[in-house]
CSV table of C-alpha atoms in Angstrom, one decimal:
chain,number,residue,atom,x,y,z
A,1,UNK,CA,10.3,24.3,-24.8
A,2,UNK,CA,9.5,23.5,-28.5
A,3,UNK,CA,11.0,21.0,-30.0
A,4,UNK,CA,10.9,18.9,-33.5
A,5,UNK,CA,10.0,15.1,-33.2
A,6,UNK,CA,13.0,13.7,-36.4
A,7,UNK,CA,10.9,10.9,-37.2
A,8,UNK,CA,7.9,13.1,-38.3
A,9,UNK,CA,10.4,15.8,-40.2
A,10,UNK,CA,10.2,15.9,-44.0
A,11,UNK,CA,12.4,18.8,-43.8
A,12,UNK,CA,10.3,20.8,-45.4
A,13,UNK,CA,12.0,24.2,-44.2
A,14,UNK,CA,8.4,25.7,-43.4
A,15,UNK,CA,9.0,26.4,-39.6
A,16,UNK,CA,12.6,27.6,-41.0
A,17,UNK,CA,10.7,30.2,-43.1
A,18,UNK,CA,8.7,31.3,-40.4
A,19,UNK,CA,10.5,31.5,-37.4
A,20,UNK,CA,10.7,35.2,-36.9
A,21,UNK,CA,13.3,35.2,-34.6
A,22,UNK,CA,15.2,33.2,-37.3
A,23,UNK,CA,16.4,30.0,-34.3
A,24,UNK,CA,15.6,27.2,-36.4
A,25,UNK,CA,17.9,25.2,-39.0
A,26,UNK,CA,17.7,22.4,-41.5
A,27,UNK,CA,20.5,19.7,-39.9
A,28,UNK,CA,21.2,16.3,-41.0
A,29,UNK,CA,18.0,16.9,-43.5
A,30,UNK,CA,16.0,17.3,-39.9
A,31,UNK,CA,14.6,21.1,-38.3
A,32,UNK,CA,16.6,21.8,-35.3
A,33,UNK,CA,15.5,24.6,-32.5
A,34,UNK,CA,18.6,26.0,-31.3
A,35,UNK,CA,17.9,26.1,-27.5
A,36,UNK,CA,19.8,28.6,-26.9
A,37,UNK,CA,18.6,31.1,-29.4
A,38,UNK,CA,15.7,33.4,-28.2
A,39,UNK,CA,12.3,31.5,-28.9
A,40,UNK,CA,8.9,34.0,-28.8
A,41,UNK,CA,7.3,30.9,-27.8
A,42,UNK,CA,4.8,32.2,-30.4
A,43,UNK,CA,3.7,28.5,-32.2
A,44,UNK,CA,4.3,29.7,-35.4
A,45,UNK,CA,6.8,26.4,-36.1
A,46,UNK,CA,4.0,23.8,-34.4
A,47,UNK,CA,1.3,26.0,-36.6
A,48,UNK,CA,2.9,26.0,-40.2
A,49,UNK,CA,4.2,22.0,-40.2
A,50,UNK,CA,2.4,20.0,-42.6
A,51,UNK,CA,3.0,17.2,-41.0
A,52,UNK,CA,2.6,17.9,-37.0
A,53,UNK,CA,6.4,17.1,-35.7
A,54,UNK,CA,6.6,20.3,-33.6
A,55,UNK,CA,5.3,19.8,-30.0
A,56,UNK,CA,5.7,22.2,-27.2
A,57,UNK,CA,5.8,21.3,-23.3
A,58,UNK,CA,5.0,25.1,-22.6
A,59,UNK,CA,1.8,25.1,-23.6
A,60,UNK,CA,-1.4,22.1,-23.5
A,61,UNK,CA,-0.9,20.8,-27.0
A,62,UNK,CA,-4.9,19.7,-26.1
A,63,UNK,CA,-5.5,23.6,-27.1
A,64,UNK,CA,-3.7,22.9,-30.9
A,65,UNK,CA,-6.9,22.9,-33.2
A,66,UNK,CA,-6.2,21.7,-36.7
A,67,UNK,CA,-7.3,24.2,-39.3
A,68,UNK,CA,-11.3,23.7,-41.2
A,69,UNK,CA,-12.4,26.2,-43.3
A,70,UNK,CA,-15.9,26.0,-42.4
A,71,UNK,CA,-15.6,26.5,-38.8
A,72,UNK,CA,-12.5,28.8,-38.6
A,73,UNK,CA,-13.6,31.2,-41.7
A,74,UNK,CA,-15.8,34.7,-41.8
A,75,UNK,CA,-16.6,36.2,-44.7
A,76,UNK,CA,-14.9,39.5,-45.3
A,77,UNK,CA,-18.5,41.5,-45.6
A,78,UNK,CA,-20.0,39.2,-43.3
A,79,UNK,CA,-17.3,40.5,-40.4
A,80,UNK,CA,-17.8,44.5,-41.7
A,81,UNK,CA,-21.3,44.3,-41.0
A,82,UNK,CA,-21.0,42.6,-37.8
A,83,UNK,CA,-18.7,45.7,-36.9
A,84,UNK,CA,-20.9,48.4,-38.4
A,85,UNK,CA,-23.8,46.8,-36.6
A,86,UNK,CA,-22.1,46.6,-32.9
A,87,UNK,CA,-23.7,49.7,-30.4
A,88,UNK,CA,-22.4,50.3,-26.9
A,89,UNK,CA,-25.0,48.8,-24.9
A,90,UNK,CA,-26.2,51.2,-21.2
A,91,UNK,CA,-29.6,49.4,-21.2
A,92,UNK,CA,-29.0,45.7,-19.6
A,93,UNK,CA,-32.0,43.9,-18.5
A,94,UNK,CA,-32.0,41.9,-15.0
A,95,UNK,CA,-30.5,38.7,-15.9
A,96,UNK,CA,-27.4,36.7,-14.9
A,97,UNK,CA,-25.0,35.9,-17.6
A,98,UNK,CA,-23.8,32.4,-17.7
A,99,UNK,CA,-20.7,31.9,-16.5
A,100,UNK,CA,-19.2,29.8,-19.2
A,101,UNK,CA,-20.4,33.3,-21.6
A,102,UNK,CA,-17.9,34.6,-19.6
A,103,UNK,CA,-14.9,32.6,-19.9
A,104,UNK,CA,-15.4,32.7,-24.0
A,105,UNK,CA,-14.8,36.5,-23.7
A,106,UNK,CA,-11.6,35.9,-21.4
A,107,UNK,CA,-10.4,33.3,-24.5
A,108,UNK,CA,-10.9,36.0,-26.7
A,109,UNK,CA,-8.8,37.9,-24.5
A,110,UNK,CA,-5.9,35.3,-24.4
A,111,UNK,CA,-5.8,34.3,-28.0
A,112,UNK,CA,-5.3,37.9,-29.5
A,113,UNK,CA,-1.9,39.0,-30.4
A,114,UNK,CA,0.7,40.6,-28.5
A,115,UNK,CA,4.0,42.1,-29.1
A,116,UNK,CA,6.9,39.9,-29.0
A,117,UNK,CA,4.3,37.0,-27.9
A,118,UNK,CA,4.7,38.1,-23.9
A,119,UNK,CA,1.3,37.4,-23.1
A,120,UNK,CA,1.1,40.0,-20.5
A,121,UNK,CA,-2.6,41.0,-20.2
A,122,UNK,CA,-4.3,40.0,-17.2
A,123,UNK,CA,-8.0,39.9,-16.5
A,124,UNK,CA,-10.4,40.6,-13.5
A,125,UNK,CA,-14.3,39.7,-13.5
A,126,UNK,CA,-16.2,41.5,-11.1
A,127,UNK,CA,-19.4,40.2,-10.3
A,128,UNK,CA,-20.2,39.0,-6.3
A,129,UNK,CA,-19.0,42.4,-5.8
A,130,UNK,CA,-20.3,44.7,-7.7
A,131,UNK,CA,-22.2,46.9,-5.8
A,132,UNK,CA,-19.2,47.2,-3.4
A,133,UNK,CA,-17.1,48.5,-6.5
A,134,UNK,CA,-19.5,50.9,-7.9
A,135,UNK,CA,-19.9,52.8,-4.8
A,136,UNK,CA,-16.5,53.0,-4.4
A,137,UNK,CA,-16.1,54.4,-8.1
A,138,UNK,CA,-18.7,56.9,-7.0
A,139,UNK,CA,-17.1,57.9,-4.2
A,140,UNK,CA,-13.5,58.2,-6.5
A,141,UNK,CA,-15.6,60.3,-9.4
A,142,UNK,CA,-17.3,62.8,-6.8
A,143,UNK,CA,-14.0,63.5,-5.3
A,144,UNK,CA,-12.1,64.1,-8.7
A,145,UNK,CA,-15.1,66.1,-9.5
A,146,UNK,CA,-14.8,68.2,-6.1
A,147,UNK,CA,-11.5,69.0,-6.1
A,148,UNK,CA,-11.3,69.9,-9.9
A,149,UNK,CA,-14.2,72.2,-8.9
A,150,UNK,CA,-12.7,74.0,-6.0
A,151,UNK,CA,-9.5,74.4,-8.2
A,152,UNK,CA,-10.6,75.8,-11.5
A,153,UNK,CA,-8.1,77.8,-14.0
A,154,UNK,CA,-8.1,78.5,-17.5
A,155,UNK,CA,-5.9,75.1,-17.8
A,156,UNK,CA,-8.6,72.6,-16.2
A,157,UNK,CA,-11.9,74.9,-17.3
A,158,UNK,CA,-12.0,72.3,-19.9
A,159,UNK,CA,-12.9,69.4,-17.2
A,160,UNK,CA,-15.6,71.6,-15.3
A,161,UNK,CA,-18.5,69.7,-17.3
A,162,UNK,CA,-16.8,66.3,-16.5
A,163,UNK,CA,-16.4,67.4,-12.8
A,164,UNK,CA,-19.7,68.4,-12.5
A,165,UNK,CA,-21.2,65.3,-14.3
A,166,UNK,CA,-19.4,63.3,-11.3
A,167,UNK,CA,-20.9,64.9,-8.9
A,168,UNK,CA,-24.6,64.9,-10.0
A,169,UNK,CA,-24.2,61.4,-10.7
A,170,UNK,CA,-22.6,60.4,-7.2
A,171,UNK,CA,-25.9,62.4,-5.8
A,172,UNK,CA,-28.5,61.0,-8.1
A,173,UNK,CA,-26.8,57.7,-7.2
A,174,UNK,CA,-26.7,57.9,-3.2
A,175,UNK,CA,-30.8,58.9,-3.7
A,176,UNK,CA,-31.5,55.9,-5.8
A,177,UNK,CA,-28.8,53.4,-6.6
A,178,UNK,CA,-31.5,51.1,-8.3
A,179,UNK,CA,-32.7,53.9,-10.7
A,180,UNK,CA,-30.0,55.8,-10.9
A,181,UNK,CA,-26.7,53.6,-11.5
A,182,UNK,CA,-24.8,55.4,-14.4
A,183,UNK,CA,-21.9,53.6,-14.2
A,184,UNK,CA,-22.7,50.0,-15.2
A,185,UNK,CA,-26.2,50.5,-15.5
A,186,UNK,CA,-27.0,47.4,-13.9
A,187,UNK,CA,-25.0,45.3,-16.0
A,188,UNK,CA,-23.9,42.0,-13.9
A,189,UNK,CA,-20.4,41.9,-14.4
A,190,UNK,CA,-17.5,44.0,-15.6
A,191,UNK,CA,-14.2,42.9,-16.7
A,192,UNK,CA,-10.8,44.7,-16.3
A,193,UNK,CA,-8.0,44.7,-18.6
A,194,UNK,CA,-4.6,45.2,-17.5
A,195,UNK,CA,-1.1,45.0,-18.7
A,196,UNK,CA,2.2,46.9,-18.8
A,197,UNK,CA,1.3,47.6,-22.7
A,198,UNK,CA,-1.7,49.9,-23.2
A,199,UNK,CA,-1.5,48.3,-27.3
A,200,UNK,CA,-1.9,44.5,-25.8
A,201,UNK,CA,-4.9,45.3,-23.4
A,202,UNK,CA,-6.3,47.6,-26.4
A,203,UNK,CA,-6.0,44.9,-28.8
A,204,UNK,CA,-7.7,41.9,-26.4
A,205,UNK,CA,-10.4,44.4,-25.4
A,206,UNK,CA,-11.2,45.1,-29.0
A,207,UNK,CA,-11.5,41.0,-29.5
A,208,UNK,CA,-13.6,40.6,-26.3
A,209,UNK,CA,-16.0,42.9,-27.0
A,210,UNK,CA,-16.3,41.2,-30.8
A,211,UNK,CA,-16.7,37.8,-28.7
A,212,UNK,CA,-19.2,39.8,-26.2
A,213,UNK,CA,-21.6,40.7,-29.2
A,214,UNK,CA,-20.9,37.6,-30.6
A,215,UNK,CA,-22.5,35.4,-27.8
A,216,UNK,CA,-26.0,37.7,-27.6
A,217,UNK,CA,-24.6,39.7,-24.9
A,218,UNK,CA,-23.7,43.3,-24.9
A,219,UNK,CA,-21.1,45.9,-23.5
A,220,UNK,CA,-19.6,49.2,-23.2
A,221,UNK,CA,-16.1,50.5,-22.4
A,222,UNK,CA,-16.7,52.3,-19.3
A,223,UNK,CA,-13.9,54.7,-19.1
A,224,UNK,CA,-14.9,56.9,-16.0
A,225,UNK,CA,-14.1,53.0,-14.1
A,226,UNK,CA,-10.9,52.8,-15.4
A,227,UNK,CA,-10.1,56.6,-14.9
A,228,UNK,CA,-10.8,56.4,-11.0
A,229,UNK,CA,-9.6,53.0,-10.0
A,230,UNK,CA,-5.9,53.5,-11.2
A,231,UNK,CA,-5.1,55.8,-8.8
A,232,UNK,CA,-7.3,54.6,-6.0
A,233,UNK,CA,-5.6,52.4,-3.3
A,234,UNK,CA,-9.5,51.2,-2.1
A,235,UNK,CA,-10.3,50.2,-5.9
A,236,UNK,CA,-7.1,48.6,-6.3
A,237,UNK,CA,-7.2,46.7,-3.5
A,238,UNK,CA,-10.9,45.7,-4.1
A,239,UNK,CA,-9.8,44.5,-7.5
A,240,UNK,CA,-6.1,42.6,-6.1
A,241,UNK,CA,-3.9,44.8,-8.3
A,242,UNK,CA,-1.0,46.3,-7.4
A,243,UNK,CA,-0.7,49.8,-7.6
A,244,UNK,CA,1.7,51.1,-10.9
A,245,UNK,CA,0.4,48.5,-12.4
A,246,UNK,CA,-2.4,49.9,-15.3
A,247,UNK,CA,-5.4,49.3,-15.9
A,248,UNK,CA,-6.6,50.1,-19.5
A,249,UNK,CA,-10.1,49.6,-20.0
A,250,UNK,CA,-13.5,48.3,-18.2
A,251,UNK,CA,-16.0,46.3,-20.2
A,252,UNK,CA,-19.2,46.7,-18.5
A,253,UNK,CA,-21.5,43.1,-19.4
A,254,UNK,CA,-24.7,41.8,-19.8
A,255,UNK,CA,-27.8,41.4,-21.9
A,256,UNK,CA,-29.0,44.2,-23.6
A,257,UNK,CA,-32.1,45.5,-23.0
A,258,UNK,CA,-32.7,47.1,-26.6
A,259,UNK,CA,-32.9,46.1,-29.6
A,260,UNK,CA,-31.0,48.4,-32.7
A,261,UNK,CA,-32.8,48.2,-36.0
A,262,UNK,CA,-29.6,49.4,-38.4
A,263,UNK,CA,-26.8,50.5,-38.8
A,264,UNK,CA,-25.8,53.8,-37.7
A,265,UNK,CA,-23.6,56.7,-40.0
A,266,UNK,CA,-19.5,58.0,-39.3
A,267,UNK,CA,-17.4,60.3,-40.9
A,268,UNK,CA,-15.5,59.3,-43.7
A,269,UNK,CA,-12.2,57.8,-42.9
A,270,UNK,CA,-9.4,60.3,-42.8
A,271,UNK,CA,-7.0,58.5,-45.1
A,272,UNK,CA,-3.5,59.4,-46.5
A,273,UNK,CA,-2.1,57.3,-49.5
A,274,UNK,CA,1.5,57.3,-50.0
């Protein structure tokens, strides 16, 4: 629970004024969490007091970081560039990515938003086996590509180049897995996303991959992974999920084996001012 230490309060009415769920009162010229009322658990109280008299046993207060502009500031066009400058990375050269590399990507993960504060994206690194899950994503893709191609219509002709792009690649890949992986592209590790809200895994992927480019390493969202391990039982199991519970993206990691000189172009932004 949170809870306000009296002898630090000034009463200053900040975490009354930020609360969003609106469970915190001035009493007796002291801040007082109602315990019954229904706390996000968010830390915006323990955040916004001037004087640090909010303290949480929910959480580690060792991960509460005091504010310093120098280290916790980006400039504005500093951050657009570092956006317009990110690539999907499918070249990777052979080299292991330090673990610790890893784990900054997965705080990335944790510390981005998510409605009503529940927290509930979930995370699984793949790495010692690898090779096991790629030929079983392999073996998922040809078979979605079989059967969509033994049961065309004018509905589904629309997957017939996706179906067939499964199928060459599961063949080029049985040939020569060391040439030929399309998948991860000999990346080292990938990292699932899961959670019950396609918005909160969305949002922590988008930070991770931020993080990713950020420490020198690079990725791409490798959607074809995602698409046949959610309703493979053999994935699934590979991976310890359950199944019904979703996976929403794949971030396929490791260091990039090219090197972009610019920038590339988009369409203007379709924008609507009202």
């Amino acid at each position: 629970m949170f809870y306000v230490n009296s002898e630090k309060c000034i009463a200053c009415k900040q975490c009354i004024k930020d609360c969003p769920t609106s469970i915190i009162s001035l009493q007796n010229e002291k801040a007082r969490i109602n315990e019954e009322g229904h706390c996000l658990k968010c830390g915006h109280c323990l955040a916004v007091c001037p004087v640090e008299a909010i303290e949480t046993d929910d959480y580690s207060m060792d991960q509460v970081i005091p504010y310093d502009k120098s280290s916790f500031t980006v400039e504005a066009d500093t951050l657009l560039n570092f956006i317009r400058f990110r690539r999907s990375i499918r070249r990777f050269k052979d080299k292991e990515v330090e673990q610790e590399k890893i784990q900054k990507i997965i705080e990335a993960g944790r510390y981005t938003q998510t409605g009503t504060n529940s927290q509930d994206v979930s995370y699984i690194i793949v790495h010692d086996k690898l090779d096991e899950l790629k030929t079983l994503i392999y073996e998922a893709l040809k078979a979605k590509g079989d059967y969509i191609l033994a049961n065309l219509t004018p509905e589904t002709e629309y997957l017939k180049t996706y179906a067939t792009m499964w199928v060459t690649m599961y063949q080029a890949y049985k040939e020569d897995p060391i040439n030929n992986d399309r998948i991860f592209f000999h990346a080292p590790y990938a990292i699932f996303v899961s959670s019950p809200s396609a918005l909160n895994a969305g949002l922590a992927s988008s930070n991770m991959e931020l993080m990713t480019d950020a420490l020198g390493l690079g990725t791409f969202f490798s959607g074809f992974s995602v698409l046949a391990a959610n309703d493979n039982k053999k994935i699934l199991d590979l991976l310890q999920i359950e199944e019904g519970t979703p996976l929403v993206s794949c971030l396929v990691i490791g260091y990039p084996d090219v090197t972009y000189k610019r920038t590339t172009p988009r369409r203007e932004a379709n924008v609507n001012w009202i």
